[in-house]
Amino acid sequence: MQQQIDMQQLQKILDSHAAEITTLQCMVAGLYRHISATQGAEGVTSAIELALKEASGVHGFNVARPDTGRIRKFGEALKQQK
């Protein structure tokens, strides 16, 4: 019985993280559209470069490292959605 409770707790944690990721993706997409509309491609490129710079500054023990390849892919995918 204890194992099932642990699996339920794990599922709640995973669901919570999935919702957080989806929320962040929506926020980034909205910011991208705003930057694209107000600053054009140059602003978008600059924003992606700043995100990559921010990612390179994340350090520490037991810290999940950002995936810079995914940042680039996400930026490219947003550019194609215009």
mmCIF file of N, CA and C in Angstrom:
data_model
loop_
_atom_site.group_PDB
_atom_site.id
_atom_site.type_symbol
_atom_site.label_atom_id
_atom_site.label_comp_id
_atom_site.label_asym_id
_atom_site.label_seq_id
_atom_site.Cartn_x
_atom_site.Cartn_y
_atom_site.Cartn_z
ATOM 1 N N MET A 1 0.819 -1.198 0.000
ATOM 2 C CA MET A 1 0.000 0.000 0.000
ATOM 3 C C MET A 1 0.864 1.263 0.000
ATOM 4 N N GLN A 2 1.936 1.244 0.786
ATOM 5 C CA GLN A 2 2.834 2.402 0.868
ATOM 6 C C GLN A 2 3.432 2.734 -0.499
ATOM 7 N N GLN A 3 3.796 1.710 -1.281
ATOM 8 C CA GLN A 3 4.381 1.942 -2.592
ATOM 9 C C GLN A 3 3.400 2.663 -3.519
ATOM 10 N N GLN A 4 2.126 2.326 -3.461
ATOM 11 C CA GLN A 4 1.134 2.988 -4.298
ATOM 12 C C GLN A 4 0.976 4.451 -3.912
ATOM 13 N N ILE A 5 1.001 4.745 -2.637
ATOM 14 C CA ILE A 5 0.932 6.135 -2.183
ATOM 15 C C ILE A 5 2.132 6.905 -2.716
ATOM 16 N N ASP A 6 3.309 6.288 -2.664
ATOM 17 C CA ASP A 6 4.509 6.936 -3.190
ATOM 18 C C ASP A 6 4.383 7.186 -4.698
ATOM 19 N N MET A 7 3.807 6.249 -5.418
ATOM 20 C CA MET A 7 3.610 6.432 -6.860
ATOM 21 C C MET A 7 2.612 7.567 -7.120
ATOM 22 N N GLN A 8 1.590 7.678 -6.299
ATOM 23 C CA GLN A 8 0.622 8.771 -6.453
ATOM 24 C C GLN A 8 1.292 10.115 -6.181
ATOM 25 N N GLN A 9 2.128 10.158 -5.159
ATOM 26 C CA GLN A 9 2.852 11.391 -4.857
ATOM 27 C C GLN A 9 3.796 11.749 -5.995
ATOM 28 N N LEU A 10 4.473 10.738 -6.521
ATOM 29 C CA LEU A 10 5.380 10.965 -7.647
ATOM 30 C C LEU A 10 4.612 11.505 -8.851
ATOM 31 N N GLN A 11 3.432 10.958 -9.124
ATOM 32 C CA GLN A 11 2.623 11.422 -10.246
ATOM 33 C C GLN A 11 2.210 12.874 -10.052
ATOM 34 N N LYS A 12 1.843 13.244 -8.816
ATOM 35 C CA LYS A 12 1.476 14.639 -8.533
ATOM 36 C C LYS A 12 2.660 15.568 -8.774
ATOM 37 N N ILE A 13 3.846 15.140 -8.378
ATOM 38 C CA ILE A 13 5.049 15.948 -8.581
ATOM 39 C C ILE A 13 5.321 16.106 -10.073
ATOM 40 N N LEU A 14 5.239 15.000 -10.809
ATOM 41 C CA LEU A 14 5.477 15.064 -12.255
ATOM 42 C C LEU A 14 4.448 15.946 -12.949
ATOM 43 N N ASP A 15 3.203 15.827 -12.557
ATOM 44 C CA ASP A 15 2.149 16.663 -13.139
ATOM 45 C C ASP A 15 2.402 18.140 -12.842
ATOM 46 N N SER A 16 2.838 18.418 -11.621
ATOM 47 C CA SER A 16 3.127 19.800 -11.240
ATOM 48 C C SER A 16 4.271 20.371 -12.075
ATOM 49 N N HIS A 17 5.327 19.586 -12.247
ATOM 50 C CA HIS A 17 6.461 20.046 -13.054
ATOM 51 C C HIS A 17 6.067 20.217 -14.525
ATOM 52 N N ALA A 18 5.249 19.320 -15.025
ATOM 53 C CA ALA A 18 4.791 19.436 -16.411
ATOM 54 C C ALA A 18 3.989 20.716 -16.595
ATOM 55 N N ALA A 19 3.143 21.041 -15.628
ATOM 56 C CA ALA A 19 2.361 22.281 -15.702
ATOM 57 C C ALA A 19 3.278 23.503 -15.647
ATOM 58 N N GLU A 20 4.300 23.452 -14.810
ATOM 59 C CA GLU A 20 5.251 24.568 -14.730
ATOM 60 C C GLU A 20 5.988 24.757 -16.055
ATOM 61 N N ILE A 21 6.405 23.659 -16.661
ATOM 62 C CA ILE A 21 7.117 23.736 -17.941
ATOM 63 C C ILE A 21 6.205 24.304 -19.018
ATOM 64 N N THR A 22 4.977 23.829 -19.076
ATOM 65 C CA THR A 22 4.028 24.333 -20.072
ATOM 66 C C THR A 22 3.752 25.816 -19.850
ATOM 67 N N THR A 23 3.618 26.219 -18.592
ATOM 68 C CA THR A 23 3.401 27.631 -18.270
ATOM 69 C C THR A 23 4.577 28.473 -18.742
ATOM 70 N N LEU A 24 5.787 28.019 -18.475
ATOM 71 C CA LEU A 24 6.981 28.756 -18.913
ATOM 72 C C LEU A 24 7.068 28.825 -20.436
ATOM 73 N N GLN A 25 6.712 27.740 -21.117
ATOM 74 C CA GLN A 25 6.722 27.752 -22.582
ATOM 75 C C GLN A 25 5.736 28.797 -23.113
ATOM 76 N N CYS A 26 4.570 28.881 -22.515
ATOM 77 C CA CYS A 26 3.582 29.881 -22.936
ATOM 78 C C CYS A 26 4.099 31.295 -22.687
ATOM 79 N N MET A 27 4.730 31.498 -21.536
ATOM 80 C CA MET A 27 5.269 32.823 -21.230
ATOM 81 C C MET A 27 6.364 33.197 -22.228
ATOM 82 N N VAL A 28 7.249 32.263 -22.517
ATOM 83 C CA VAL A 28 8.327 32.525 -23.465
ATOM 84 C C VAL A 28 7.762 32.795 -24.854
ATOM 85 N N ALA A 29 6.770 32.028 -25.261
ATOM 86 C CA ALA A 29 6.167 32.245 -26.581
ATOM 87 C C ALA A 29 5.520 33.624 -26.662
ATOM 88 N N GLY A 30 4.832 34.038 -25.597
ATOM 89 C CA GLY A 30 4.223 35.370 -25.577
ATOM 90 C C GLY A 30 5.269 36.472 -25.632
ATOM 91 N N LEU A 31 6.334 36.310 -24.858
ATOM 92 C CA LEU A 31 7.422 37.291 -24.883
ATOM 93 C C LEU A 31 8.093 37.332 -26.252
ATOM 94 N N TYR A 32 8.272 36.158 -26.843
ATOM 95 C CA TYR A 32 8.851 36.103 -28.185
ATOM 96 C C TYR A 32 7.995 36.890 -29.171
ATOM 97 N N ARG A 33 6.692 36.664 -29.144
ATOM 98 C CA ARG A 33 5.803 37.357 -30.084
ATOM 99 C C ARG A 33 5.850 38.872 -29.862
ATOM 100 N N HIS A 34 5.914 39.284 -28.619
ATOM 101 C CA HIS A 34 6.020 40.711 -28.315
ATOM 102 C C HIS A 34 7.341 41.278 -28.833
ATOM 103 N N ILE A 35 8.432 40.598 -28.561
ATOM 104 C CA ILE A 35 9.743 41.067 -29.033
ATOM 105 C C ILE A 35 9.778 41.088 -30.549
ATOM 106 N N SER A 36 9.243 40.054 -31.163
ATOM 107 C CA SER A 36 9.226 39.985 -32.624
ATOM 108 C C SER A 36 8.428 41.144 -33.222
ATOM 109 N N ALA A 37 7.284 41.455 -32.615
ATOM 110 C CA ALA A 37 6.427 42.529 -33.131
ATOM 111 C C ALA A 37 7.026 43.909 -32.910
ATOM 112 N N THR A 38 7.735 44.083 -31.796
ATOM 113 C CA THR A 38 8.232 45.419 -31.464
ATOM 114 C C THR A 38 9.680 45.661 -31.869
ATOM 115 N N GLN A 39 10.476 44.583 -31.969
ATOM 116 C CA GLN A 39 11.895 44.761 -32.244
ATOM 117 C C GLN A 39 12.373 43.982 -33.466
ATOM 118 N N GLY A 40 11.526 43.184 -34.030
ATOM 119 C CA GLY A 40 11.885 42.437 -35.227
ATOM 120 C C GLY A 40 12.861 41.301 -34.968
ATOM 121 N N ALA A 41 13.408 40.780 -36.053
ATOM 122 C CA ALA A 41 14.303 39.626 -35.982
ATOM 123 C C ALA A 41 15.548 39.916 -35.150
ATOM 124 N N GLU A 42 16.025 41.137 -35.211
ATOM 125 C CA GLU A 42 17.215 41.506 -34.449
ATOM 126 C C GLU A 42 16.960 41.369 -32.937
ATOM 127 N N GLY A 43 15.800 41.802 -32.493
ATOM 128 C CA GLY A 43 15.437 41.679 -31.085
ATOM 129 C C GLY A 43 15.290 40.231 -30.657
ATOM 130 N N VAL A 44 14.723 39.418 -31.524
ATOM 131 C CA VAL A 44 14.548 37.998 -31.234
ATOM 132 C C VAL A 44 15.901 37.319 -31.102
ATOM 133 N N THR A 45 16.791 37.587 -32.041
ATOM 134 C CA THR A 45 18.140 37.013 -31.995
ATOM 135 C C THR A 45 18.850 37.424 -30.719
ATOM 136 N N SER A 46 18.715 38.671 -30.349
ATOM 137 C CA SER A 46 19.332 39.169 -29.126
ATOM 138 C C SER A 46 18.748 38.464 -27.897
ATOM 139 N N ALA A 47 17.444 38.261 -27.873
ATOM 140 C CA ALA A 47 16.800 37.595 -26.738
ATOM 141 C C ALA A 47 17.287 36.155 -26.603
ATOM 142 N N ILE A 48 17.435 35.456 -27.713
ATOM 143 C CA ILE A 48 17.933 34.078 -27.674
ATOM 144 C C ILE A 48 19.375 34.059 -27.180
ATOM 145 N N GLU A 49 20.190 35.000 -27.665
ATOM 146 C CA GLU A 49 21.575 35.090 -27.203
ATOM 147 C C GLU A 49 21.634 35.367 -25.699
ATOM 148 N N LEU A 50 20.762 36.220 -25.204
ATOM 149 C CA LEU A 50 20.725 36.502 -23.768
ATOM 150 C C LEU A 50 20.283 35.272 -22.969
ATOM 151 N N ALA A 51 19.343 34.514 -23.498
ATOM 152 C CA ALA A 51 18.907 33.280 -22.829
ATOM 153 C C ALA A 51 20.058 32.280 -22.753
ATOM 154 N N LEU A 52 20.829 32.176 -23.830
ATOM 155 C CA LEU A 52 21.984 31.273 -23.840
ATOM 156 C C LEU A 52 23.053 31.740 -22.851
ATOM 157 N N LYS A 53 23.256 33.048 -22.772
ATOM 158 C CA LYS A 53 24.220 33.589 -21.815
ATOM 159 C C LYS A 53 23.765 33.296 -20.392
ATOM 160 N N GLU A 54 22.480 33.476 -20.136
ATOM 161 C CA GLU A 54 21.916 33.184 -18.818
ATOM 162 C C GLU A 54 22.113 31.708 -18.474
ATOM 163 N N ALA A 55 21.879 30.844 -19.452
ATOM 164 C CA ALA A 55 22.030 29.402 -19.237
ATOM 165 C C ALA A 55 23.467 29.030 -18.911
ATOM 166 N N SER A 56 24.413 29.699 -19.534
ATOM 167 C CA SER A 56 25.817 29.370 -19.277
ATOM 168 C C SER A 56 26.255 29.797 -17.882
ATOM 169 N N GLY A 57 25.496 30.665 -17.233
ATOM 170 C CA GLY A 57 25.842 31.133 -15.904
ATOM 171 C C GLY A 57 25.254 30.305 -14.779
ATOM 172 N N VAL A 58 24.490 29.268 -15.115
ATOM 173 C CA VAL A 58 23.872 28.430 -14.085
ATOM 174 C C VAL A 58 24.891 27.376 -13.667
ATOM 175 N N HIS A 59 25.341 27.474 -12.422
ATOM 176 C CA HIS A 59 26.336 26.540 -11.892
ATOM 177 C C HIS A 59 25.945 26.145 -10.480
ATOM 178 N N GLY A 60 26.570 25.131 -9.996
ATOM 179 C CA GLY A 60 26.368 24.732 -8.615
ATOM 180 C C GLY A 60 26.173 23.239 -8.498
ATOM 181 N N PHE A 61 26.412 22.769 -7.304
ATOM 182 C CA PHE A 61 26.236 21.362 -7.014
ATOM 183 C C PHE A 61 24.751 21.021 -7.003
ATOM 184 N N ASN A 62 24.409 19.928 -7.633
ATOM 185 C CA ASN A 62 23.037 19.427 -7.623
ATOM 186 C C ASN A 62 22.052 20.403 -8.273
ATOM 187 N N VAL A 63 22.505 21.104 -9.286
ATOM 188 C CA VAL A 63 21.656 22.029 -10.034
ATOM 189 C C VAL A 63 21.449 21.453 -11.430
ATOM 190 N N ALA A 64 20.210 21.398 -11.864
ATOM 191 C CA ALA A 64 19.924 20.936 -13.221
ATOM 192 C C ALA A 64 20.485 21.948 -14.210
ATOM 193 N N ARG A 65 21.306 21.495 -15.106
ATOM 194 C CA ARG A 65 21.921 22.377 -16.082
ATOM 195 C C ARG A 65 20.949 22.646 -17.237
ATOM 196 N N PRO A 66 20.832 23.888 -17.663
ATOM 197 C CA PRO A 66 19.981 24.192 -18.825
ATOM 198 C C PRO A 66 20.549 23.531 -20.081
ATOM 199 N N ASP A 67 19.677 23.138 -20.959
ATOM 200 C CA ASP A 67 20.058 22.511 -22.221
ATOM 201 C C ASP A 67 20.094 23.595 -23.302
ATOM 202 N N THR A 68 21.287 24.086 -23.597
ATOM 203 C CA THR A 68 21.408 25.183 -24.564
ATOM 204 C C THR A 68 20.963 24.770 -25.963
ATOM 205 N N GLY A 69 21.129 23.504 -26.283
ATOM 206 C CA GLY A 69 20.639 23.019 -27.573
ATOM 207 C C GLY A 69 19.127 23.166 -27.679
ATOM 208 N N ARG A 70 18.445 22.894 -26.602
ATOM 209 C CA ARG A 70 16.987 23.035 -26.598
ATOM 210 C C ARG A 70 16.572 24.502 -26.647
ATOM 211 N N ILE A 71 17.359 25.356 -26.005
ATOM 212 C CA ILE A 71 17.056 26.791 -26.084
ATOM 213 C C ILE A 71 17.124 27.233 -27.540
ATOM 214 N N ARG A 72 18.168 26.818 -28.229
ATOM 215 C CA ARG A 72 18.306 27.168 -29.658
ATOM 216 C C ARG A 72 17.152 26.605 -30.484
ATOM 217 N N LYS A 73 16.828 25.322 -30.257
ATOM 218 C CA LYS A 73 15.744 24.679 -31.011
ATOM 219 C C LYS A 73 14.404 25.350 -30.732
ATOM 220 N N PHE A 74 14.154 25.694 -29.473
ATOM 221 C CA PHE A 74 12.907 26.364 -29.104
ATOM 222 C C PHE A 74 12.822 27.720 -29.794
ATOM 223 N N GLY A 75 13.928 28.457 -29.802
ATOM 224 C CA GLY A 75 13.972 29.747 -30.486
ATOM 225 C C GLY A 75 13.706 29.607 -31.973
ATOM 226 N N GLU A 76 14.306 28.605 -32.581
ATOM 227 C CA GLU A 76 14.096 28.372 -34.016
ATOM 228 C C GLU A 76 12.650 27.960 -34.302
ATOM 229 N N ALA A 77 12.085 27.135 -33.439
ATOM 230 C CA ALA A 77 10.695 26.706 -33.625
ATOM 231 C C ALA A 77 9.751 27.905 -33.528
ATOM 232 N N LEU A 78 10.027 28.819 -32.596
ATOM 233 C CA LEU A 78 9.193 30.007 -32.468
ATOM 234 C C LEU A 78 9.318 30.889 -33.707
ATOM 235 N N LYS A 79 10.526 31.004 -34.237
ATOM 236 C CA LYS A 79 10.720 31.815 -35.443
ATOM 237 C C LYS A 79 9.887 31.272 -36.606
ATOM 238 N N GLN A 80 9.764 29.950 -36.693
ATOM 239 C CA GLN A 80 9.020 29.328 -37.799
ATOM 240 C C GLN A 80 7.509 29.482 -37.641
ATOM 241 N N GLN A 81 7.038 29.772 -36.423
ATOM 242 C CA GLN A 81 5.599 29.902 -36.182
ATOM 243 C C GLN A 81 5.040 31.248 -36.608
ATOM 244 N N LYS A 82 5.874 32.156 -36.991
ATOM 245 C CA LYS A 82 5.417 33.495 -37.390
ATOM 246 C C LYS A 82 4.211 33.359 -38.201
#
